[in-house]
Coordinates of C-alpha atoms in Angstrom, one line a residue:
M1 CA 0.0 -0.1 -0.1
S2 CA 1.6 3.4 -0.7
S3 CA 2.3 6.0 1.9
R4 CA -0.5 8.6 0.1
R5 CA -3.7 8.9 2.1
P6 CA -6.1 7.4 -0.2
F7 CA -8.9 9.6 -0.5
S8 CA -12.3 9.8 1.5
I9 CA -16.0 9.0 -0.4
Q10 CA -16.6 12.6 0.1
E11 CA -13.5 13.9 -1.5
L12 CA -13.7 10.9 -4.3
A13 CA -17.8 12.3 -4.5
A14 CA -16.3 16.7 -4.8
R15 CA -14.1 15.0 -7.3
S16 CA -16.7 13.7 -9.9
R17 CA -18.0 17.3 -10.6
P18 CA -19.1 18.2 -12.6
T19 CA -20.3 16.4 -15.2
G20 CA -20.1 17.3 -18.3
Y21 CA -24.4 18.1 -18.6
D22 CA -25.2 20.7 -21.0
A23 CA -29.3 21.8 -22.5
S24 CA -28.1 22.7 -25.5
K25 CA -26.3 19.3 -26.3
S26 CA -28.9 16.4 -27.9
L27 CA -29.6 13.5 -25.6
K28 CA -27.3 11.4 -27.4
D29 CA -24.6 13.8 -27.2
L30 CA -25.1 13.1 -23.5
L31 CA -25.7 9.3 -23.5
R32 CA -22.8 9.0 -25.7
I33 CA -20.2 10.8 -22.7
A34 CA -22.1 9.1 -20.1
T35 CA -21.0 6.3 -22.0
A36 CA -18.0 7.1 -22.3
E37 CA -17.8 7.4 -18.7
R38 CA -19.1 4.4 -17.9
N39 CA -16.4 2.8 -19.9
A40 CA -13.0 4.6 -18.5
G41 CA -14.5 3.5 -14.9
D42 CA -14.9 -0.1 -16.2
Q43 CA -11.0 -0.2 -17.6
A44 CA -10.2 1.8 -13.6
K45 CA -11.4 -0.7 -11.9
D46 CA -9.7 -3.4 -13.8
A47 CA -6.8 -1.9 -13.6
G48 CA -7.2 -1.6 -10.1
D49 CA -7.5 2.4 -9.9
V50 CA -10.6 2.1 -7.7
E51 CA -10.7 5.9 -6.9
S52 CA -10.7 6.6 -10.2
A53 CA -13.3 4.1 -11.0
F54 CA -15.2 5.7 -8.6
I55 CA -15.0 9.3 -10.2
H56 CA -16.3 7.7 -13.5
Y57 CA -19.3 5.9 -12.5
A58 CA -20.5 8.7 -9.6
K59 CA -20.3 10.8 -13.5
A60 CA -22.0 8.4 -15.4
S61 CA -24.9 7.9 -12.7
T62 CA -25.6 11.5 -12.0
L63 CA -26.0 12.0 -15.4
M64 CA -27.8 9.2 -17.0
L65 CA -30.5 9.6 -13.4
E66 CA -30.3 13.2 -12.2
D67 CA -29.4 15.3 -15.3
L68 CA -30.6 13.4 -18.7
P69 CA -34.6 13.4 -16.9
T70 CA -34.2 17.3 -16.5
H71 CA -33.4 17.9 -20.7
P72 CA -36.0 19.5 -22.4
K73 CA -35.8 16.5 -25.0
F74 CA -36.5 13.8 -22.5
A75 CA -40.5 14.2 -22.6
E76 CA -40.5 13.4 -26.2
L77 CA -38.2 9.8 -25.6
T78 CA -41.2 6.7 -25.8
S79 CA -42.0 4.2 -22.2
S80 CA -39.5 2.0 -23.4
Q81 CA -36.6 4.5 -24.4
K82 CA -37.2 6.0 -20.9
D83 CA -37.2 2.4 -19.3
A84 CA -33.8 1.9 -21.2
V85 CA -32.5 4.8 -19.6
V86 CA -34.1 4.0 -16.3
V87 CA -31.7 0.4 -16.4
H88 CA -28.5 2.1 -17.9
G89 CA -29.0 4.4 -15.1
Q90 CA -29.0 1.8 -12.2
A91 CA -26.5 -0.8 -13.5
I92 CA -24.3 2.1 -13.6
L93 CA -25.2 2.6 -10.0
D94 CA -25.0 -0.9 -8.9
S95 CA -20.9 -0.5 -10.0
L96 CA -20.9 2.3 -8.5
G97 CA -21.7 0.3 -4.7
A98 CA -19.2 -2.0 -5.0
V99 CA -16.6 0.3 -6.1
K100 CA -17.3 2.3 -3.0
R101 CA -17.0 -0.1 -0.1
L102 CA -13.9 -1.1 -1.5
V103 CA -12.6 2.8 -1.6
S104 CA -14.1 3.0 2.5
Q105 CA -12.5 -0.6 3.3
R106 CA -9.2 1.0 1.7
F107 CA -9.6 4.1 3.5
S108 CA -10.1 2.9 7.1
D109 CA -7.4 -0.1 6.4
W110 CA -5.1 2.9 6.4
R111 CA -6.8 5.1 9.3
T112 CA -5.6 1.6 11.1
E113 CA -2.0 2.1 10.2
H114 CA -1.5 5.7 10.7
P115 CA -3.5 6.6 14.1
D116 CA -1.6 9.9 14.1
A117 CA -1.9 10.9 10.9
D118 CA -3.6 14.1 9.6
L119 CA -6.4 13.3 8.0
S120 CA -7.1 17.0 6.9
A121 CA -7.6 17.8 2.6
P122 CA -4.8 18.2 0.9
V123 CA -4.1 21.7 -0.9
V124 CA -6.1 21.9 -4.1
Q125 CA -3.9 23.3 -6.2
P126 CA -4.6 25.0 -10.1
Q127 CA -4.5 22.3 -12.7
Q128 CA -2.9 23.6 -15.5
P129 CA -2.8 22.9 -19.4
R130 CA -0.4 20.5 -20.7
R131 CA 2.5 21.1 -22.6
R132 CA 4.8 19.6 -24.3
Q133 CA 7.7 19.0 -22.1
T134 CA 11.4 18.9 -23.2
Q135 CA 12.7 17.9 -19.6
P136 CA 11.2 15.9 -17.3
T137 CA 8.5 17.0 -15.0
H138 CA 9.7 17.6 -10.8
Q139 CA 6.2 16.9 -9.9
P140 CA 5.5 13.2 -8.8
R141 CA 2.0 11.9 -10.6
D142 CA 0.7 11.1 -7.1
T143 CA 0.9 14.4 -6.2
Y144 CA -0.9 15.4 -9.5
E145 CA -3.9 12.7 -9.1
E146 CA -4.4 14.3 -5.5
A147 CA -4.1 18.1 -7.1
R148 CA -6.9 17.1 -9.8
R149 CA -9.3 15.3 -7.9
A150 CA -8.7 18.0 -4.6
Q151 CA -10.1 20.7 -7.2
Q152 CA -13.5 18.9 -7.0
Q153 CA -13.8 18.1 -2.9
K154 CA -16.0 20.9 -2.5
E155 CA -18.8 19.9 -4.6
A156 CA -18.6 16.3 -4.1
R157 CA -19.5 16.4 -0.5
R158 CA -23.4 16.7 -1.4
L159 CA -23.8 13.6 -3.0
V160 CA -23.4 10.7 -0.7
E161 CA -25.8 12.6 1.3
E162 CA -27.7 13.1 -1.2
Q163 CA -27.7 10.8 -4.1
E164 CA -31.1 8.6 -3.1
R165 CA -32.6 11.7 -2.7
R166 CA -32.0 13.8 -5.5
Q167 CA -32.4 10.6 -7.7
R168 CA -36.3 10.1 -6.4
R169 CA -36.7 13.5 -7.0
A170 CA -36.1 14.0 -10.7
A171 CA -37.4 10.5 -10.9
R172 CA -40.6 11.9 -10.0
D173 CA -39.8 14.8 -11.8
A174 CA -39.7 13.1 -14.9
G175 CA -42.5 10.6 -14.7
A176 CA -39.7 7.7 -14.2
Y177 CA -41.3 6.9 -11.3
D178 CA -44.4 7.1 -14.0
Q179 CA -42.6 4.5 -16.2
V180 CA -41.9 1.9 -13.3
A181 CA -45.4 2.0 -12.1
A182 CA -46.3 1.4 -15.8
L183 CA -44.0 -1.7 -16.1
T184 CA -45.8 -2.9 -12.5
T185 CA -48.8 -2.5 -14.7
R186 CA -48.0 -4.7 -17.9
R187 CA -46.9 -6.9 -15.4
D188 CA -49.9 -7.4 -13.4
A189 CA -51.9 -6.6 -16.7
T190 CA -51.2 -10.5 -17.8
A191 CA -52.7 -12.0 -14.5
A192 CA -55.8 -9.5 -14.4
P193 CA -58.0 -12.1 -16.9
Y194 CA -57.7 -14.7 -14.5
D195 CA -58.8 -12.4 -11.5
Q196 CA -61.4 -11.2 -13.8
V197 CA -62.4 -15.0 -14.3
A198 CA -62.8 -15.6 -10.8
N199 CA -64.8 -13.0 -10.1
I200 CA -67.9 -13.3 -12.3
T201 CA -67.4 -17.2 -11.1
A202 CA -68.0 -16.1 -7.6
A203 CA -70.0 -13.5 -9.0
R204 CA -71.9 -16.6 -10.5
I205 CA -72.2 -19.2 -7.9
R206 CA -73.9 -16.3 -5.0
E207 CA -76.5 -15.8 -7.9
K208 CA -77.4 -18.8 -8.5
A209 CA -77.4 -19.3 -5.0
R210 CA -79.5 -16.2 -4.2
R211 CA -82.1 -18.0 -6.8
A212 CA -82.5 -21.0 -4.9
Q213 CA -82.8 -19.4 -1.7
Q214 CA -85.6 -17.2 -3.6
Q215 CA -87.0 -20.5 -5.0
K216 CA -87.0 -22.3 -1.1
E217 CA -88.5 -19.0 0.8
P218 CA -92.5 -19.8 -1.6
A219 CA -92.3 -24.0 -0.9
A220 CA -91.7 -22.8 2.8
L221 CA -94.7 -20.2 2.7
V222 CA -97.1 -22.8 1.6
E223 CA -95.8 -25.4 3.7
S224 CA -96.1 -23.3 6.8
K225 CA -99.5 -22.1 5.9
N226 CA -101.1 -25.8 5.2
A227 CA -99.6 -26.9 8.8
A228 CA -101.3 -24.1 9.9
N229 CA -104.5 -24.8 8.1
D230 CA -104.4 -28.2 8.9
G231 CA -104.2 -27.5 12.7
P232 CA -106.1 -29.7 14.6
R233 CA -105.7 -32.6 11.8
A234 CA -101.9 -32.6 12.4
T235 CA -102.0 -33.3 16.6
Q236 CA -105.0 -36.2 16.0
E237 CA -102.9 -38.0 13.1
P238 CA -99.1 -38.4 14.2
T239 CA -96.7 -37.1 11.1
T240 CA -93.3 -37.1 10.5
K241 CA -92.7 -33.7 8.9
S242 CA -89.9 -31.4 10.3
P243 CA -90.6 -28.2 11.7
P244 CA -91.4 -25.5 9.1
S245 CA -88.6 -23.5 8.3
P246 CA -87.8 -19.9 10.5
L247 CA -87.4 -18.6 7.0
A248 CA -91.2 -19.0 6.6
A249 CA -91.9 -16.7 9.0
M250 CA -90.1 -14.4 6.5
P251 CA -92.3 -11.7 4.7
L252 CA -92.5 -12.1 1.2
P253 CA -91.6 -9.7 -1.7
P254 CA -94.8 -8.2 -3.7
Y255 CA -93.6 -10.5 -7.0
Q256 CA -93.3 -13.6 -5.0
V257 CA -96.3 -13.0 -3.6
A258 CA -98.1 -12.2 -7.2
N259 CA -96.7 -15.5 -8.9
I260 CA -97.7 -17.6 -6.2
T261 CA -101.9 -15.8 -6.8
A262 CA -101.3 -16.3 -10.6
A263 CA -100.0 -20.5 -9.9
R264 CA -103.2 -21.1 -8.0
I265 CA -105.6 -19.0 -10.3
R266 CA -103.9 -21.5 -13.1
E267 CA -104.5 -24.5 -11.2
K268 CA -108.3 -23.4 -10.4
Q269 CA -108.7 -22.8 -14.1
D270 CA -107.2 -26.3 -15.6
N271 CA -109.0 -28.3 -13.0
R272 CA -112.5 -26.5 -14.6
L273 CA -111.3 -27.2 -17.8
E274 CA -110.7 -30.3 -16.7
K275 CA -114.0 -30.7 -15.1
E276 CA -116.1 -29.4 -18.3
K277 CA -114.2 -31.8 -20.9
L278 CA -115.2 -35.5 -18.7
E279 CA -118.9 -33.4 -18.5
E280 CA -118.8 -33.2 -22.2
L281 CA -117.6 -37.1 -22.7
K282 CA -119.8 -37.6 -20.7
R283 CA -122.5 -36.3 -22.4
A284 CA -121.3 -37.1 -25.6
Q285 CA -121.5 -41.1 -24.5
E286 CA -125.1 -40.7 -23.5
A287 CA -125.5 -39.4 -27.1
R288 CA -124.0 -41.9 -29.0
F289 CA -125.5 -44.8 -26.5
W290 CA -129.0 -43.5 -27.3
D291 CA -128.5 -42.6 -31.0
T292 CA -127.4 -46.5 -31.2
L293 CA -130.3 -48.1 -29.1
L294 CA -132.6 -45.9 -31.6
R295 CA -131.1 -46.9 -34.2
S296 CA -130.9 -50.8 -33.4
R297 CA -134.8 -50.8 -32.8
S298 CA -135.5 -48.9 -35.9
V299 CA -133.6 -51.2 -37.9
P300 CA -133.5 -54.8 -36.7
G301 CA -131.7 -57.1 -38.6
P302 CA -131.4 -60.7 -39.5
D303 CA -130.8 -62.0 -36.9
S304 CA -132.7 -60.5 -34.5
Y305 CA -136.2 -61.3 -32.4
R306 CA -138.3 -59.2 -35.0
A307 CA -136.9 -60.9 -38.2
R308 CA -137.4 -64.8 -36.8
L309 CA -141.2 -63.7 -35.5
R310 CA -141.4 -62.7 -39.4
P311 CA -143.3 -65.7 -41.8
S312 CA -141.3 -67.0 -45.0
R313 CA -141.8 -66.2 -48.3
S314 CA -144.2 -68.0 -50.3
N315 CA -142.3 -68.0 -53.5
P316 CA -139.2 -67.8 -53.1
N317 CA -138.3 -66.9 -56.6
R318 CA -139.0 -63.6 -56.4
H319 CA -136.3 -63.2 -54.9
R320 CA -134.1 -63.9 -57.3
L321 CA -134.6 -61.7 -59.6
S322 CA -131.9 -59.8 -60.6
H323 CA -130.0 -56.7 -59.7
R324 CA -130.8 -54.5 -62.9
S325 CA -134.5 -55.5 -63.1
R326 CA -135.0 -55.0 -59.2
P327 CA -136.8 -51.7 -58.5
R328 CA -134.6 -49.3 -56.0
L329 CA -136.7 -49.6 -52.7
C330 CA -134.7 -49.4 -49.2
R331 CA -135.8 -51.6 -46.7
F332 CA -135.5 -48.5 -44.3
R333 CA -138.7 -46.7 -43.9
N334 CA -137.8 -43.6 -45.9
H335 CA -134.7 -42.3 -47.9
S336 CA -133.2 -39.8 -45.2
T337 CA -133.0 -43.1 -42.5
C338 CA -131.0 -44.9 -45.1
A339 CA -128.8 -42.6 -45.9
R340 CA -127.6 -41.8 -41.9
A341 CA -128.0 -45.4 -42.3
A342 CA -125.1 -45.4 -45.2
T343 CA -123.0 -42.6 -43.4
H344 CA -123.4 -44.0 -39.4
W345 CA -120.6 -46.5 -40.1
K346 CA -117.9 -43.3 -39.7
R347 CA -118.6 -42.5 -36.4
R348 CA -117.3 -44.5 -33.5
T349 CA -119.8 -45.4 -31.4
S350 CA -119.5 -47.0 -27.4
V351 CA -122.6 -48.7 -25.9
P352 CA -121.4 -49.6 -22.8
F353 CA -124.3 -52.3 -22.2
S354 CA -127.0 -53.2 -25.1
P355 CA -130.4 -53.8 -23.9
P356 CA -132.6 -56.2 -24.8
D357 CA -134.6 -56.2 -27.8
H358 CA -138.4 -56.5 -26.5
P359 CA -140.7 -56.2 -29.6
T360 CA -143.2 -53.4 -28.7
A361 CA -146.2 -55.7 -30.6
D362 CA -146.8 -58.8 -31.8
P363 CA -145.9 -59.2 -35.2
T364 CA -147.2 -62.1 -36.4
T365 CA -149.6 -60.8 -38.5
D366 CA -148.4 -60.4 -42.5
P367 CA -148.5 -57.8 -45.0
D368 CA -151.5 -59.5 -46.8
G369 CA -153.2 -60.1 -44.3
S370 CA -152.5 -64.2 -43.2
R371 CA -151.3 -65.6 -40.2
A372 CA -147.4 -66.3 -39.6
E373 CA -145.7 -69.0 -37.8
V374 CA -144.3 -68.1 -34.9
H375 CA -141.3 -70.1 -33.6
R376 CA -142.1 -71.7 -29.8
P377 CA -138.4 -72.3 -28.4
G378 CA -138.8 -75.0 -26.4
S379 CA -135.2 -74.0 -23.8
R380 CA -135.8 -71.0 -21.7
A381 CA -132.0 -69.7 -23.3
E382 CA -133.8 -69.5 -26.7
H383 CA -136.3 -66.9 -24.8
R384 CA -133.7 -64.8 -24.8
P385 CA -133.1 -62.1 -27.4
S386 CA -130.1 -61.4 -29.4
R387 CA -128.2 -58.2 -29.5
P388 CA -129.0 -55.2 -30.9
R389 CA -127.4 -55.2 -34.7
T390 CA -124.2 -53.1 -35.0
D391 CA -122.9 -54.5 -38.3
L392 CA -122.6 -50.7 -39.6
W393 CA -120.1 -52.1 -42.5
R394 CA -123.0 -54.9 -44.0
A395 CA -125.4 -51.6 -43.8
K396 CA -123.5 -49.5 -45.6
R397 CA -122.9 -52.2 -48.8
E398 CA -127.2 -52.9 -48.2
C399 CA -128.3 -49.0 -48.4
A400 CA -125.5 -48.9 -51.2
R401 CA -127.5 -51.6 -53.6
C402 CA -130.6 -49.8 -52.8
L403 CA -129.6 -46.7 -54.3

């Protein structure tokens, strides 16, 4: 270690002034100056000259973080360019912190070795412009460096104490903190869709639970009313139903009361319509029954009880005439009855039972006045009359022949 007293942090900070900032210069020129100071600091650090490296790093960091944000053209930069300036300035500041620890350790070691040494600052001598020398200089290099560094001692005392405060103030004035906040917002924006999906899902779950609760409340109210109406009967008959919910005592909203009333009205209307339909169907069945009964009495079939009581014809060849020469006579009393019997097959008839076809008169007399032979059955089963004729298809064919 050299016998010369090393410079303190305050002395080196003073020597880092001025930084070479000029508002009349362009931003590119100032960036070139800051980059050159940073490269010089890297070279001095590699060579082991930590004091020179500290000075170069201090100039570059002050120029990047304090001077450039105050430039009139700095506001015209894009957000990415401003972020790049802040990032480079922070990198230079980190290098300055590493060199600062080495300088402090070096100064502490020298004070430990020289406890009685004078710690006053060396005399500052004006820096003379370099001229071509024909003879070797009598001033050693260490003395020259001390004089050059002592020239900036007065201004550098403020750097270490107020450097962080200046950085925050300059960044706030120039909008650097706004850029950092924009970066943070941009980073959080990637997670915003997931938060929105989670919020929407939670809102849907809450809405579904609320609707389910609203649907349960009318049912609980109806159960409570039924329990109140069936109170005496409920006391007599054992039941396993659970007690009414406390929600039944809560007042219902007006729209739920209206819905319950409308549902009851619709139920009553449906019951009334169903009852009317059943009555109409019953009346239709009765009408079809009586219609079928009257037709069966007025138009007896060939196998009916009346047909068996009719006498046989004396001339069997009378019915063997051709259908062309046969007169168009209907077996029914008039043509309206024939037409009605011909079209009656289209209507569906449902006869729940067939009453016995008892004759109203004794048809034992032939139209020509002769007495017909009456068949006298021998058994009681033969006395039972046959069912009315319901072969509508045959009746239709017979009516078609008559036409």
